[in-house]
XYZ file of C-alpha atoms in Angstrom:
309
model
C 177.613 225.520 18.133
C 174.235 227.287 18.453
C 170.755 227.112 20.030
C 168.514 228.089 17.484
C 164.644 229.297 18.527
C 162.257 228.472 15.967
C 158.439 229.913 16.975
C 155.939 231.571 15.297
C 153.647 234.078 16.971
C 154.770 233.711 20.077
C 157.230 236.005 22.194
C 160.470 234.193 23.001
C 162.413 236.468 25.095
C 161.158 234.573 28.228
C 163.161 231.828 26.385
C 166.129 233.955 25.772
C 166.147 235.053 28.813
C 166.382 231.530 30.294
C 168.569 230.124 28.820
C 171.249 232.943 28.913
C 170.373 233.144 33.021
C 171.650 229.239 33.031
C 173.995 229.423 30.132
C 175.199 233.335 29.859
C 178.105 231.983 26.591
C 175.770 230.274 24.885
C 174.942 231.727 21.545
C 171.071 232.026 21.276
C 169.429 232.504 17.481
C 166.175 233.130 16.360
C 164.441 232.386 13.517
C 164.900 233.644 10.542
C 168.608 234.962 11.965
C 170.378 231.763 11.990
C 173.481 232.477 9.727
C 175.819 230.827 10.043
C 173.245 227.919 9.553
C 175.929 225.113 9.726
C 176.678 226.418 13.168
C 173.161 224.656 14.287
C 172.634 221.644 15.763
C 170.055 222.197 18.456
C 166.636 223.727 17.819
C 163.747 224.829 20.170
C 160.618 224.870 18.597
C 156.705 225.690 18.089
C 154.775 226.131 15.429
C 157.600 226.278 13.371
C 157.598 227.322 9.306
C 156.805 223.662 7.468
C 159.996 223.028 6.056
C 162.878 225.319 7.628
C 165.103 222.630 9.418
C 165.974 221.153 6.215
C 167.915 224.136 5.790
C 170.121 223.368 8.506
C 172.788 220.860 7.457
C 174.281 219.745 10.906
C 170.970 220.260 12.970
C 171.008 217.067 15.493
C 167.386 217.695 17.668
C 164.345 219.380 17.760
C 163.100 219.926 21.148
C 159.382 221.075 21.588
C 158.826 223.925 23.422
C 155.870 222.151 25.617
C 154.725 218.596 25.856
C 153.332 218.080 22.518
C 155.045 217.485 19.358
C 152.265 217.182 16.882
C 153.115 220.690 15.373
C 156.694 219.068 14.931
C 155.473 215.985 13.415
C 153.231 217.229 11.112
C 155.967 218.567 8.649
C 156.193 216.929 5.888
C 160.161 217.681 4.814
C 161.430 216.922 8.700
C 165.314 215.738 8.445
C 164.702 212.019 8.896
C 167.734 211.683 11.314
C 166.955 214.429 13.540
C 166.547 213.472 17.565
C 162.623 214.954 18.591
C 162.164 215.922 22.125
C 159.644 216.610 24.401
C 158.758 218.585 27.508
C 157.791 216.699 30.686
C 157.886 218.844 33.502
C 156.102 219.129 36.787
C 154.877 222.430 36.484
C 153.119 221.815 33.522
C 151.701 218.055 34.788
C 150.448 219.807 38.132
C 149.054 222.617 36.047
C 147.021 220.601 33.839
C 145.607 218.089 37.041
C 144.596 221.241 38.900
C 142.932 222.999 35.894
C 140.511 219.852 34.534
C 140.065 219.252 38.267
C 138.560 223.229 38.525
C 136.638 222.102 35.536
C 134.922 218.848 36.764
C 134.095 220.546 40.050
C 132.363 223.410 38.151
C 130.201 220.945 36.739
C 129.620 219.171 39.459
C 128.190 222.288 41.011
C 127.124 224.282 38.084
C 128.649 226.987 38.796
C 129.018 228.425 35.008
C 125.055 228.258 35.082
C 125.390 230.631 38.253
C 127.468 233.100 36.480
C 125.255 233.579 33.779
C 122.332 233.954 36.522
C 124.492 236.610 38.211
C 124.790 238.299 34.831
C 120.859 238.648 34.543
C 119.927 239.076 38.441
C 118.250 235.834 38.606
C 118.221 233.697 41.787
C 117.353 230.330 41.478
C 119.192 227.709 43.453
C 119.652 224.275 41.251
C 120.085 220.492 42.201
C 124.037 219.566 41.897
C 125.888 216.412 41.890
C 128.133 214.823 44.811
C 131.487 212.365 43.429
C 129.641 209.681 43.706
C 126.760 210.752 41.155
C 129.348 209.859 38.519
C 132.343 208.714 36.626
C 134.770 210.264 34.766
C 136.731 209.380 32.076
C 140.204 210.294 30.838
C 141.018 209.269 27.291
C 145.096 209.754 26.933
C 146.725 208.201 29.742
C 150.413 209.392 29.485
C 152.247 211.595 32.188
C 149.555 214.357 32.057
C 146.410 212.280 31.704
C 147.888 210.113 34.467
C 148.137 212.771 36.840
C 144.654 214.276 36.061
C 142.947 210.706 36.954
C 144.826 210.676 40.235
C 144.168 213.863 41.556
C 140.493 213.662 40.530
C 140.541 210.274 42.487
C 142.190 211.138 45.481
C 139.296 213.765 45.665
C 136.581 210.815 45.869
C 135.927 210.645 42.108
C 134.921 207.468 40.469
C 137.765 207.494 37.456
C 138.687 205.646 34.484
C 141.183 206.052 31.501
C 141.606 204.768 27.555
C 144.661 204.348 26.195
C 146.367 202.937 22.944
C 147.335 200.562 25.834
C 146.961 198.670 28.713
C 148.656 200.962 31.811
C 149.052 200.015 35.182
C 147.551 202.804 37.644
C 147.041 202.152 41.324
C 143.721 202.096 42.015
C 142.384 203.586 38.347
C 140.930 201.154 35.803
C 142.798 201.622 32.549
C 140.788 200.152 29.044
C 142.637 200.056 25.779
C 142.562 199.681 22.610
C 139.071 199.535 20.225
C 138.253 196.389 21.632
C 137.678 198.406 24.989
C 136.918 201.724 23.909
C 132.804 201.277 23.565
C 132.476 200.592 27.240
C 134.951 202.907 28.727
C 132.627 205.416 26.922
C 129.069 204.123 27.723
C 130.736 204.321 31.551
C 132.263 207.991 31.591
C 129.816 210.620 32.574
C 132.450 212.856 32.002
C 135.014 212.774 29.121
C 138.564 214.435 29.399
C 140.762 214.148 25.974
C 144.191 214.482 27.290
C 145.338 212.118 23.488
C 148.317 213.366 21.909
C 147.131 213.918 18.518
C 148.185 211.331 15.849
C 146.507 210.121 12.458
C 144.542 208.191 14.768
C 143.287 210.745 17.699
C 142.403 213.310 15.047
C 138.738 213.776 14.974
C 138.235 211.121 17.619
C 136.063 213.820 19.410
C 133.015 212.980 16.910
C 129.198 212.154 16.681
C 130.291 208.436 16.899
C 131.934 208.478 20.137
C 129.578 211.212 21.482
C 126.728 209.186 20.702
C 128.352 206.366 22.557
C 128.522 208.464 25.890
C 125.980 208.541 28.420
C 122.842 210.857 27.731
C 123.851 214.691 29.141
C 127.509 213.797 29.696
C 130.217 216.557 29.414
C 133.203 216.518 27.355
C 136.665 218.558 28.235
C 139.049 219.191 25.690
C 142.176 220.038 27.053
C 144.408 218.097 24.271
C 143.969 219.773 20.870
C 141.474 221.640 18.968
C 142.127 219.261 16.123
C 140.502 216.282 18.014
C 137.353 217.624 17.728
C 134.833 218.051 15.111
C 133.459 220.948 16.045
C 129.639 220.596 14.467
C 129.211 217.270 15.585
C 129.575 218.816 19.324
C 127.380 221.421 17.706
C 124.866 219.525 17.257
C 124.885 216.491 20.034
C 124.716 219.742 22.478
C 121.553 221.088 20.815
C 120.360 217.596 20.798
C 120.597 216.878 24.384
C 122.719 214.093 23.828
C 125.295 216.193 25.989
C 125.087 218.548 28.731
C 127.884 220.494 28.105
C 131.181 221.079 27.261
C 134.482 222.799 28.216
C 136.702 223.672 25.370
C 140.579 224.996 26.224
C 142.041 224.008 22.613
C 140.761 224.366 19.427
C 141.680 224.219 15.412
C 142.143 228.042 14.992
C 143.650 230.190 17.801
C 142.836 232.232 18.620
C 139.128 231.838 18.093
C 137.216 233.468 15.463
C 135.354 236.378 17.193
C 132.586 235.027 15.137
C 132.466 231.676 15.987
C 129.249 229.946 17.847
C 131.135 228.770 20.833
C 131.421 232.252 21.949
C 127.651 232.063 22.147
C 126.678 228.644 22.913
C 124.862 228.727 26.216
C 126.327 225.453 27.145
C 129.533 226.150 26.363
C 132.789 227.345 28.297
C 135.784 228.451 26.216
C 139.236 229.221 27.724
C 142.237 230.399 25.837
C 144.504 227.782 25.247
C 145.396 228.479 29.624
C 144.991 224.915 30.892
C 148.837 223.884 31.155
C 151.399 226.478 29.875
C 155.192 226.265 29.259
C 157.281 228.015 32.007
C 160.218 228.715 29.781
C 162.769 229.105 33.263
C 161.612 225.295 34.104
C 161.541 224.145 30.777
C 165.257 225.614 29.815
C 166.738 223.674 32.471
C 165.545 220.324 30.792
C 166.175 221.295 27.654
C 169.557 222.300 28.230
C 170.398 218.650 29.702
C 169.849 217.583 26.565
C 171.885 219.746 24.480
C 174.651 218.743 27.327
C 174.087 215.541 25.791
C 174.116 215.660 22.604
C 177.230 218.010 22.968
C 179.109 214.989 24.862
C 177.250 212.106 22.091
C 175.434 210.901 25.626
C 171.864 209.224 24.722
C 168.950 212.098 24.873
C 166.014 212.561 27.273
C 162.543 212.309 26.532
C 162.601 211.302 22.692
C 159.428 211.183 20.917
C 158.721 208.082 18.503
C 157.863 209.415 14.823
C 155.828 206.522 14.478
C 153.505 206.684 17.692
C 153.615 210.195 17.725
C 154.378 210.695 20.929
C-alpha cells in the first residue's frame, strides 16, 4: 500500500519529509505520479483536482491536510464510501486563539490607525477601549472557535459564541440556531467567523447580518474567504455601519494586487497566516489513522458529509 499526496500549489516536501522521518518504508506518491493507482488507499489532501480520487479504485480515506475539509467536500464526483478526515491539532488550535486574540487587542488599542500615523509623521494620541467597553462574539464554536472564546475570556473579555448548536462552555454563553442568532449579533461588538463553511455558512458574512451588528462593530474573518460577500463589507464600511475589519481568508488567494482591500483605509489584510498546518505535527496524526485503517480499527476525527464538518 501507498500514501498518496494530493495538493495543488502548495510545496509538499515538508510533508514528505515527515512522514518518511516517522515512517522511513513507507512509499510516499504525489500527485499526478500515483501508478500503480490500485496500490492507493490513503490520500492526503488540499485543494485537490475536482474529480481525481475516482480514479483510484481501492482508495479507503481522504485526510485533509489542515482542519477544514470544505475543499474536500466540495467535489462533486467524491467516492461515496471513502472515510474523510480532519486535522485537530494543538498547534494549530493555539495558533489560531493567539492570532484573533493579537487582532482584538489591536482594536482595542488602535494600533493599525498608529501605523498608518507613523507612515505619515503624524502624532496624535486617540481614545481606546478597555475589555469591559465591549463584547465579542465568536460565530463557529468547534475546537478552534472554542479555544479563541476562552483565551479572549481568561484575558477579561466579555465573550459569546453561535453555533448550529447549543454547546456547553464554562463560563461562555453559547446561542444557537436562527432562533438565537439576531441577538447574539445585536450583542457582539466584535464578530469572529471561525464557521466551517457549508451550504449554509456560505455568504453568512452579508449586509443582513452586518446590519444586525452594533453600529461601528468589527468583523474578523479568520474561517474562509467564501463566507463573505465582499461588497456588502464594502459598503457597510463606507457606510459607517462598521468600524473595521480584519480579513485573513478570502475567495481568491492570493489576493488580486488590484483589489480594494489593499486600499481600504479601514481595512487589515493578512495572508491566509492566522493558523497554519505544521506538517511534522500533523503527520503524526495522520499516520494513526492510516495505522488504522491498515489494521480495519475505527478512524480518528471523521468528518460528516452531511454537516460538513
Amino acid at each position: 500500500m501507498s500514501i498518496l499526496l494530493v495538493s495543488r500549489g502548495r510545496d509538499v516536501s515538508p510533508w514528505i519529509d515527515a512522514i518518511q522521518s516517522e515512517r522511513p518504508d513507507l512509499e510516499v506518491r504525489v500527485y499526478p505520479d500515483t501508478a500503480p493507482k490500485e496500490d492507493i488507499t490513503f490520500a492526503i489532501s488540499w485543494n485537490h483536482p475536482l474529480g481525481v480520487f475516482k480514479e483510484f479504485p481501492n482508495l479507503k480515506c481522504i485526510a485533509s491536510m489542515g482542519a477544514g475539509v470544505d475543499h474536500i467536500l466540495k467535489d462533486p464526483e467524491l467516492p461515496e464510501n471513502v472515510v474523510i478526515t480532519r486535522v485537530t491539532d494543538e498547534h494549530l488550535t493555539n495558533d489560531m486563539a493567539t492570532f484573533t486574540t493579537a487582532v482584538v487587542l489591536n482594536y482595542m488599542r488602535g494600533l493599525s490607525a498608529y501605523k498608518a500615523a507613523e507612515n505619515e509623521s503624524h502624532w496624535q494620541p486617540k481614545p481606546y477601549l478597555r475589555q469591559r467597553d465591549f463584547t465579542v462574539g465568536v460565530m463557529g464554536m468547534g475546537v478552534l472557535g472554542a479555544e479563541a472564546a476562552m483565551q479572549l475570556k481568561k484575558l477579561g473579555f466579555s465573550v459569546q459564541g453561535w453555533a448550529k448548536s447549543h454547546k456547553n462552555i464554562e463560563a461562555i454563553p453559547v446561542y444557537a440556531g436562527a432562533d438565537e442568532l439576531d441577538y447574539f449579533l445585536a450583542t457582539s461588538h466584535v464578530l469572529i467567523c471561525l464557521l466551517p463553511l457549508t451550504p449554509e455558512t456560505a455568504n453568512i458574512l452579508n449586509k443582513t447580518t452586518f446590519e444586525k451588528l452594533p453600529e461601528g462593530a468589527y468583523v474578523i474573518n479568520v474561517a474562509r474567504g467564501e463566507h463573505l460577500v465582499e461588497e456588502d463589507l464594502l459598503e457597510m464600511l463606507d457606510k459607517g455601519q462598521l468600524a473595521g475589519a480584519s480579513l485573513d481568508v478570502f475567495r481568491t488567494e492570493p489576493l488580486p494586487k488590484e483589489h480594494p482591500f489593499w486600499e481600504h483605509p479601514k481595512i487589515d489584510v493578512t495572508p491566509h497566516i492566522a493558523s497554519v498546518t505544521n506538517p511534522a505535527s500533523a503527520a503524526k496524526q495522520i499516520l494513526q489513522n492510516y495505522d488504522r485503517l491498515t489494521m480495519g480499527e475505527p478512524l480518528i476525527n471523521i468528518v460528516s458529509r452531511t454537516k460538513g464538518y
